[in-house]
Short mmCIF file of C-alpha atoms and ligand atoms in Angstrom, two decimals:
data_model
loop_
_atom_site.label_atom_id
_atom_site.label_comp_id
_atom_site.label_asym_id
_atom_site.label_seq_id
_atom_site.Cartn_x
_atom_site.Cartn_y
_atom_site.Cartn_z
CA MET I 46 -19.18 -19.82 7.66
CA THR I 47 -19.05 -20.77 11.34
CA VAL I 48 -20.56 -18.98 14.30
CA GLN I 49 -17.07 -17.89 15.22
CA ASP I 50 -16.55 -16.24 11.82
CA VAL I 51 -19.82 -14.35 12.11
CA GLN I 52 -18.84 -13.15 15.56
CA MET I 53 -15.49 -12.00 14.26
CA ALA I 54 -17.12 -10.01 11.45
CA ASP I 55 -19.53 -8.38 13.91
CA LEU I 56 -16.73 -7.54 16.31
CA ILE I 57 -14.68 -5.99 13.52
CA ARG I 58 -17.65 -3.92 12.37
CA ALA I 59 -18.13 -2.78 15.94
CA GLY I 60 -14.54 -1.54 15.94
CA ASP I 61 -13.10 -4.18 18.28
CA ARG I 62 -9.34 -3.76 17.94
CA ARG I 63 -8.41 -7.23 19.17
CA ALA I 64 -10.74 -8.82 16.66
CA LEU I 65 -9.20 -6.65 13.94
CA ALA I 66 -5.68 -7.66 14.97
CA ARG I 67 -6.69 -11.34 15.01
CA ALA I 68 -8.31 -11.00 11.58
CA ILE I 69 -5.12 -9.48 10.16
CA THR I 70 -3.14 -12.37 11.61
CA LEU I 71 -5.63 -14.69 9.91
CA VAL I 72 -5.19 -13.10 6.47
CA GLU I 73 -1.42 -13.29 6.91
CA SER I 74 -1.49 -17.02 7.52
CA ALA I 75 -0.46 -19.37 4.75
CA ARG I 76 -2.41 -22.34 6.17
CA ALA I 77 -5.13 -23.59 3.83
CA ASP I 78 -7.86 -23.65 6.50
CA HIS I 79 -6.93 -20.13 7.62
CA ARG I 80 -7.05 -18.98 4.00
CA ALA I 81 -10.55 -20.38 3.59
CA GLN I 82 -11.64 -18.62 6.79
CA ALA I 83 -10.03 -15.36 5.62
CA VAL I 84 -11.80 -15.50 2.26
CA ALA I 85 -15.14 -16.14 3.99
CA LEU I 86 -14.56 -13.33 6.49
CA LEU I 87 -13.67 -10.80 3.78
CA SER I 88 -16.73 -11.79 1.76
CA ASP I 89 -18.92 -11.44 4.81
CA LEU I 90 -17.56 -7.99 5.56
CA GLY I 91 -18.17 -7.18 1.92
CA ARG I 92 -18.05 -3.75 0.41
CA GLY I 93 -19.16 -1.54 3.22
CA ARG I 94 -18.03 1.93 3.97
CA GLN I 95 -14.87 3.29 2.42
CA ALA I 96 -11.88 4.82 4.12
CA LEU I 97 -9.52 7.25 2.43
CA ARG I 98 -6.58 5.03 1.54
CA ILE I 99 -3.35 6.96 1.38
CA GLY I 100 -0.15 5.33 0.10
CA LEU I 101 3.02 6.90 1.49
CA SER I 102 6.41 6.10 0.07
CA GLY I 103 9.90 7.35 0.71
CA THR I 104 13.40 6.00 1.12
CA PRO I 105 14.61 5.14 4.63
CA GLY I 106 15.62 8.29 6.51
CA VAL I 107 13.32 10.80 4.77
CA GLY I 108 11.18 10.86 7.90
CA LYS I 109 8.25 8.55 7.17
CA SER I 110 7.69 7.44 10.75
CA THR I 111 8.17 10.96 12.11
CA PHE I 112 5.72 12.24 9.50
CA ILE I 113 3.12 9.54 10.16
CA GLU I 114 3.35 10.18 13.89
CA ALA I 115 2.77 13.94 13.45
CA PHE I 116 0.24 13.64 10.63
CA GLY I 117 -1.63 10.80 12.35
CA MET I 118 -1.81 12.73 15.63
CA MET I 119 -3.17 15.73 13.75
CA LEU I 120 -5.92 13.58 12.21
CA THR I 121 -6.85 11.81 15.44
CA GLY I 122 -6.90 15.26 17.07
CA GLN I 123 -9.65 16.12 14.60
CA GLY I 124 -11.60 13.08 15.76
CA LEU I 125 -10.65 10.88 12.82
CA ARG I 126 -9.71 7.24 13.22
CA VAL I 127 -6.43 6.33 11.56
CA ALA I 128 -4.95 2.94 10.69
CA VAL I 129 -1.32 2.59 9.66
CA LEU I 130 -0.14 -0.46 7.73
CA ALA I 131 3.46 -0.94 6.76
CA VAL I 132 4.76 -2.75 3.70
CA ASP I 133 8.36 -3.68 3.99
CA PRO I 134 9.52 -6.13 1.35
CA SER I 135 13.09 -5.97 2.68
CA SER I 136 12.01 -7.57 5.96
CA ALA I 137 12.05 -11.00 4.31
CA ARG I 138 15.72 -10.55 3.61
CA SER I 139 16.81 -9.03 6.91
CA GLY I 140 14.78 -11.56 8.85
CA GLY I 141 12.96 -8.93 10.86
CA SER I 142 10.84 -5.95 10.03
CA ILE I 143 12.54 -2.58 10.18
CA LEU I 144 9.12 -1.01 9.99
CA GLY I 145 8.01 -3.17 12.87
CA ASP I 146 10.34 -1.41 15.27
CA LYS I 147 8.30 -0.81 18.41
CA THR I 148 9.87 2.58 19.08
CA ARG I 149 8.44 4.04 15.91
CA MET I 150 5.36 6.23 16.20
CA GLU I 151 5.34 5.96 19.95
CA GLN I 152 2.65 8.55 20.63
CA LEU I 153 0.39 7.45 17.81
CA SER I 154 0.60 3.81 18.86
CA ARG I 155 -0.86 4.78 22.25
CA ASP I 156 -3.66 6.83 20.71
CA PRO I 157 -7.02 5.05 21.06
CA ARG I 158 -8.13 6.44 17.68
CA ALA I 159 -5.10 4.93 15.93
CA PHE I 160 -4.22 1.39 14.96
CA ILE I 161 -0.71 0.53 13.81
CA ARG I 162 0.20 -2.76 12.24
CA PRO I 163 3.83 -3.40 11.32
CA SER I 164 4.89 -5.49 8.37
CA PRO I 165 5.30 -9.21 8.94
CA SER I 166 8.18 -11.07 7.32
CA GLN I 167 6.91 -12.37 4.04
CA ALA I 168 8.73 -14.44 1.52
CA GLN I 169 7.44 -12.99 -1.71
CA MET I 170 5.78 -9.94 -3.18
CA GLY I 171 2.53 -11.74 -4.03
CA GLY I 172 2.07 -12.63 -0.37
CA VAL I 173 2.86 -9.12 0.81
CA ALA I 174 0.41 -7.62 -1.67
CA ARG I 175 -2.43 -9.92 -0.67
CA ARG I 176 -1.82 -9.49 3.03
CA THR I 177 -1.72 -5.71 2.76
CA ARG I 178 -4.76 -5.47 0.52
CA GLU I 179 -6.79 -7.66 2.83
CA ALA I 180 -5.60 -5.78 5.91
CA VAL I 181 -6.73 -2.54 4.25
CA ALA I 182 -10.17 -4.06 3.63
CA LEU I 183 -10.37 -5.16 7.27
CA CYS I 184 -9.44 -1.68 8.51
CA GLU I 185 -12.11 -0.16 6.27
CA ALA I 186 -14.69 -2.56 7.66
CA ALA I 187 -13.55 -1.64 11.16
CA GLY I 188 -14.56 1.95 10.51
CA PHE I 189 -11.25 3.74 10.13
CA ASP I 190 -11.54 7.04 8.29
CA VAL I 191 -8.01 7.05 6.95
CA VAL I 192 -5.80 4.06 6.16
CA LEU I 193 -2.16 4.97 5.65
CA ILE I 194 -0.13 2.38 3.77
CA GLU I 195 3.54 3.03 4.25
CA THR I 196 6.25 1.58 2.08
CA VAL I 197 9.98 2.01 1.68
CA GLY I 198 11.03 3.25 -1.71
CA VAL I 199 12.41 0.05 -3.10
CA GLY I 200 11.54 -2.35 -5.88
CA GLN I 201 7.98 -3.15 -6.78
CA SER I 202 6.50 -2.16 -3.45
CA GLU I 203 5.51 1.34 -4.61
CA THR I 204 3.64 0.10 -7.66
CA MET I 205 1.89 -2.43 -5.48
CA VAL I 206 0.86 0.15 -2.90
CA ALA I 207 -0.24 2.59 -5.63
CA GLU I 208 -2.57 -0.16 -6.89
CA MET I 209 -4.39 -0.30 -3.56
CA CYS I 210 -4.68 3.33 -2.50
CA ASP I 211 -6.83 6.32 -3.46
CA LEU I 212 -4.00 8.82 -3.11
CA PHE I 213 -0.28 8.26 -3.45
CA ILE I 214 2.09 10.52 -1.55
CA LEU I 215 5.83 10.62 -2.07
CA LEU I 216 7.89 11.86 0.85
CA MET I 217 11.25 13.36 -0.11
CA ALA I 218 14.13 14.99 1.72
CA PRO I 219 15.67 18.36 0.84
CA ALA I 220 18.47 17.82 -1.64
CA GLY I 221 20.69 19.42 -4.22
CA GLY I 222 19.09 19.78 -7.65
CA ASP I 223 21.12 16.94 -9.10
CA GLU I 224 19.51 14.41 -6.81
CA LEU I 225 16.22 14.93 -8.58
CA GLN I 226 17.54 12.64 -11.28
CA GLY I 227 17.57 9.80 -8.78
CA VAL I 228 13.77 9.64 -8.60
CA LYS I 229 12.47 7.25 -11.17
CA ARG I 230 10.05 8.75 -13.63
CA GLY I 231 7.53 6.00 -12.98
CA ILE I 232 7.38 6.90 -9.31
CA MET I 233 6.96 10.60 -10.11
CA GLU I 234 4.06 9.66 -12.36
CA MET I 235 2.35 7.73 -9.58
CA ALA I 236 2.64 10.58 -7.06
CA ASP I 237 -0.37 12.79 -6.45
CA ILE I 238 1.50 14.97 -3.98
CA ILE I 239 5.22 15.18 -3.34
CA LEU I 240 5.95 16.31 0.20
CA VAL I 241 9.44 17.62 0.82
CA ASN I 242 9.97 16.92 4.50
CA LYS I 243 12.43 18.56 6.93
CA ALA I 244 11.51 22.06 5.75
CA ASP I 245 12.75 23.51 9.04
CA GLY I 246 15.85 25.16 10.54
CA ASP I 247 18.98 24.99 8.42
CA LEU I 248 17.30 22.72 5.91
CA ALA I 249 14.49 25.19 5.08
CA PRO I 250 16.24 26.90 2.12
CA ALA I 251 17.24 23.56 0.58
CA ALA I 252 13.68 22.32 1.05
CA SER I 253 12.27 25.33 -0.84
CA ARG I 254 14.67 24.73 -3.71
CA THR I 255 13.78 21.05 -3.78
CA VAL I 256 10.05 21.84 -3.83
CA ALA I 257 10.65 24.16 -6.80
CA ASP I 258 12.66 21.45 -8.58
CA TYR I 259 9.95 18.83 -8.13
CA ALA I 260 7.19 21.27 -9.01
CA GLY I 261 9.07 21.94 -12.26
CA ALA I 262 9.51 18.25 -12.94
CA LEU I 263 5.81 17.56 -12.25
CA ARG I 264 4.78 20.29 -14.68
CA LEU I 265 6.60 18.41 -17.41
CA LEU I 266 4.39 15.39 -16.84
CA ARG I 267 1.10 15.25 -18.66
CA HIS I 268 -1.87 16.71 -16.79
CA ARG I 269 -4.02 13.79 -15.74
CA PRO I 270 -7.74 13.93 -16.43
CA GLN I 271 -8.43 12.54 -12.95
CA ASP I 272 -6.82 15.59 -11.36
CA PRO I 273 -8.15 19.06 -10.62
CA GLU I 274 -6.07 22.10 -11.58
CA GLY I 275 -2.73 22.29 -9.81
CA PHE I 276 -2.21 18.55 -9.28
CA PRO I 277 0.06 16.67 -9.01
CA LYS I 278 1.90 19.10 -6.78
CA ALA I 279 4.96 19.47 -4.58
CA MET I 280 4.97 21.22 -1.22
CA PRO I 281 7.17 21.58 1.87
CA VAL I 282 6.35 20.05 5.26
CA SER I 283 8.12 19.57 8.54
CA ALA I 284 7.23 16.50 10.53
CA TYR I 285 9.22 18.10 13.41
CA THR I 286 7.44 21.45 13.62
CA GLY I 287 4.18 20.34 12.02
CA ALA I 288 4.46 23.12 9.43
CA GLY I 289 2.54 22.38 6.25
CA LEU I 290 0.76 19.29 7.57
CA ASP I 291 -2.66 20.94 7.64
CA ARG I 292 -2.17 22.27 4.11
CA ALA I 293 -1.09 18.84 2.91
CA TRP I 294 -4.21 17.30 4.49
CA ALA I 295 -6.45 19.99 2.94
CA ASP I 296 -4.96 19.21 -0.48
CA MET I 297 -5.41 15.46 -0.01
CA ARG I 298 -9.06 16.00 0.89
CA HIS I 299 -9.58 18.37 -2.02
CA LEU I 300 -8.12 15.83 -4.44
CA ALA I 301 -10.17 12.98 -2.98
CA ASP I 302 -13.41 15.02 -3.01
CA TRP I 303 -12.81 16.13 -6.58
CA ARG I 304 -12.21 12.57 -7.75
CA ARG I 305 -15.30 11.35 -5.90
CA ALA I 306 -17.44 14.05 -7.50
CA ASN I 307 -16.10 13.30 -10.97
CA GLY I 308 -16.37 9.51 -10.94
CA HIS I 309 -12.61 8.95 -10.89
CA TRP I 310 -12.64 7.55 -7.38
CA ASP I 311 -15.08 4.74 -8.16
CA ARG I 312 -13.42 4.01 -11.48
CA ARG I 313 -10.02 3.69 -9.81
CA ARG I 314 -11.40 1.36 -7.15
CA SER I 315 -13.08 -0.79 -9.82
CA GLU I 316 -9.90 -0.98 -11.87
CA GLN I 317 -7.95 -1.89 -8.77
CA ALA I 318 -10.40 -4.67 -7.91
CA ALA I 319 -10.07 -6.06 -11.45
CA HIS I 320 -6.29 -5.83 -11.20
CA TRP I 321 -6.21 -7.76 -7.93
CA PHE I 322 -8.56 -10.41 -9.27
CA ALA I 323 -6.17 -11.01 -12.19
CA GLU I 324 -3.27 -10.99 -9.76
CA GLU I 325 -4.94 -13.58 -7.48
CA VAL I 326 -5.52 -15.83 -10.50
CA ARG I 327 -1.91 -15.39 -11.59
CA GLN I 328 -0.64 -16.21 -8.10
CA GLY I 329 -2.97 -19.20 -7.92
CA LEU I 330 -1.64 -20.56 -11.20
CA LEU I 331 1.93 -20.02 -10.06
CA SER I 332 1.28 -21.95 -6.88
CA VAL I 333 -0.13 -24.84 -8.95
CA LEU I 334 3.07 -24.77 -11.00
CA ASN I 335 5.10 -24.90 -7.81
CA ARG I 336 3.35 -28.05 -6.60
CA GLU I 337 3.62 -31.62 -7.80
CA PRO I 338 2.95 -32.97 -10.36
CA ALA I 339 3.39 -29.74 -12.35
CA ARG I 340 6.64 -28.92 -10.62
CA GLY I 341 8.36 -32.20 -11.53
CA LEU I 342 7.05 -32.12 -15.07
CA MET I 343 8.18 -28.53 -15.45
CA ARG I 344 11.69 -29.49 -14.39
CA ALA I 345 11.78 -32.49 -16.74
CA LEU I 346 10.44 -30.48 -19.68
CA SER I 347 12.85 -27.67 -18.97
CA GLU I 348 15.69 -30.18 -19.18
CA ASP I 349 14.32 -31.51 -22.49
CA VAL I 350 14.15 -28.00 -23.89
CA ALA I 351 17.66 -27.16 -22.67
CA GLN I 352 19.03 -30.28 -24.38
CA GLY I 353 17.22 -29.53 -27.61
CA HIS I 354 14.90 -32.57 -27.42
CA LYS I 355 11.81 -30.36 -27.47
CA THR I 356 11.02 -26.86 -28.60
CA PRO I 357 9.92 -24.41 -25.88
CA GLU I 358 6.47 -24.22 -27.50
CA ALA I 359 5.98 -28.00 -27.62
CA ALA I 360 7.09 -28.36 -24.01
CA ALA I 361 4.73 -25.59 -22.86
CA SER I 362 1.79 -27.18 -24.67
CA GLU I 363 2.45 -30.42 -22.78
CA LEU I 364 2.46 -28.65 -19.46
CA LEU I 365 -0.31 -26.07 -19.76
CA PRO I 366 -3.27 -28.50 -19.99
CA LEU I 367 -2.32 -29.62 -16.45
CA LEU I 368 -3.38 -26.25 -15.09
CA GLY I 369 -6.91 -26.79 -16.32
CA ARG I 370 -7.39 -29.76 -14.03
P1 LIG A 178 12.04 6.89 8.02
O1 LIG A 178 13.21 5.95 7.94
O2 LIG A 178 11.65 7.39 6.68
O3 LIG A 178 10.90 6.35 8.82
O4 LIG A 178 12.60 8.20 8.79
P2 LIG A 178 12.48 8.62 10.32
O5 LIG A 178 11.12 9.13 10.63
O6 LIG A 178 13.02 7.54 11.19
O7 LIG A 178 13.43 9.89 10.33
C1 LIG A 178 14.79 9.83 9.90
C2 LIG A 178 15.57 10.96 10.52
O8 LIG A 178 15.09 12.22 10.04
C3 LIG A 178 15.43 11.00 12.03
O9 LIG A 178 16.67 11.36 12.59
C4 LIG A 178 14.41 12.10 12.26
O10 LIG A 178 14.58 12.70 13.52
C5 LIG A 178 14.70 13.05 11.13
N1 LIG A 178 13.51 13.82 10.73
C6 LIG A 178 12.27 13.32 10.46
N2 LIG A 178 11.42 14.31 10.17
C7 LIG A 178 12.12 15.47 10.24
C8 LIG A 178 11.78 16.86 10.05
O11 LIG A 178 10.65 17.25 9.74
N3 LIG A 178 12.81 17.76 10.20
C9 LIG A 178 14.06 17.39 10.52
N4 LIG A 178 14.97 18.35 10.64
N5 LIG A 178 14.41 16.10 10.71
C10 LIG A 178 13.45 15.16 10.59
#
């Protein structure tokens, strides 16, 4: 560890935003020397204080940015420090980050108690997961009380975010009852609280119906031992009027406090750490496979297998010892 690294860790602990931003850029870098620095920095920061990590998912258009702006302003208004990280796996495809749009969360981004970091373009899920996880750790070290991890409701991103947060919130829009079918069961099972947004004006009646539909669907799921009575739950909010935001926050705190008091919080964090260790190892092995000489041998063996010269098992047993080196 260099003097510079130590300074960076101290600056982050002291809440220096520029140091935090630079550290996040560091963990996003794919360069080997940057990676080594990032690993050293994260170790140095260690397991200090914990923020409440809230995962927030919802399809584009449900009002995630409007919600985060209103919810975040409410929290900073209470004196809390809020970091917002965005995970946008689609940005790799579109070439730019939709969640990185500067016009989003305009008020919150000017709030000195808030820190917003848009999603960088990343080629693959493993990279996005690592970058986000490490950015969360940096924000915790920097003393934020709440870290919001936002993701669009596509692909594996929800599962990934659920694996790095303490609470998982699903934001939905008011809809006809038949649309309920569109929500995958797995996502419903991950949700601690389903917030039906846009419960205002003409949409209010539809929002009430939708809340009732989701509440019914959640009741059908098994009660989880890590939850107090009444969770998981569905409730209406309006990011426009602010209605329901304080209740949603009270419920999030209640759930978090209950889990802390009952050992579920620590257990979840431990399981998550073990999960990410296994994931790092898996990614590391994959990157070995993607480099020479393994890569060339893999291609050659694959050809042999395809042509029937070798069985898949024999070919794999030729390749696998390479990974031990
Ligand atoms: P995101 O794509 O999930 O980030 O959604 P946005 O926050 O950009 O919102 C999508 C659209 O829904 C915008 O036109 C918002 O003005 C609108 N919207 C967001 N929240 C609310 C709300 O609480 N009530 C109503 N009526 N519209 C909302």
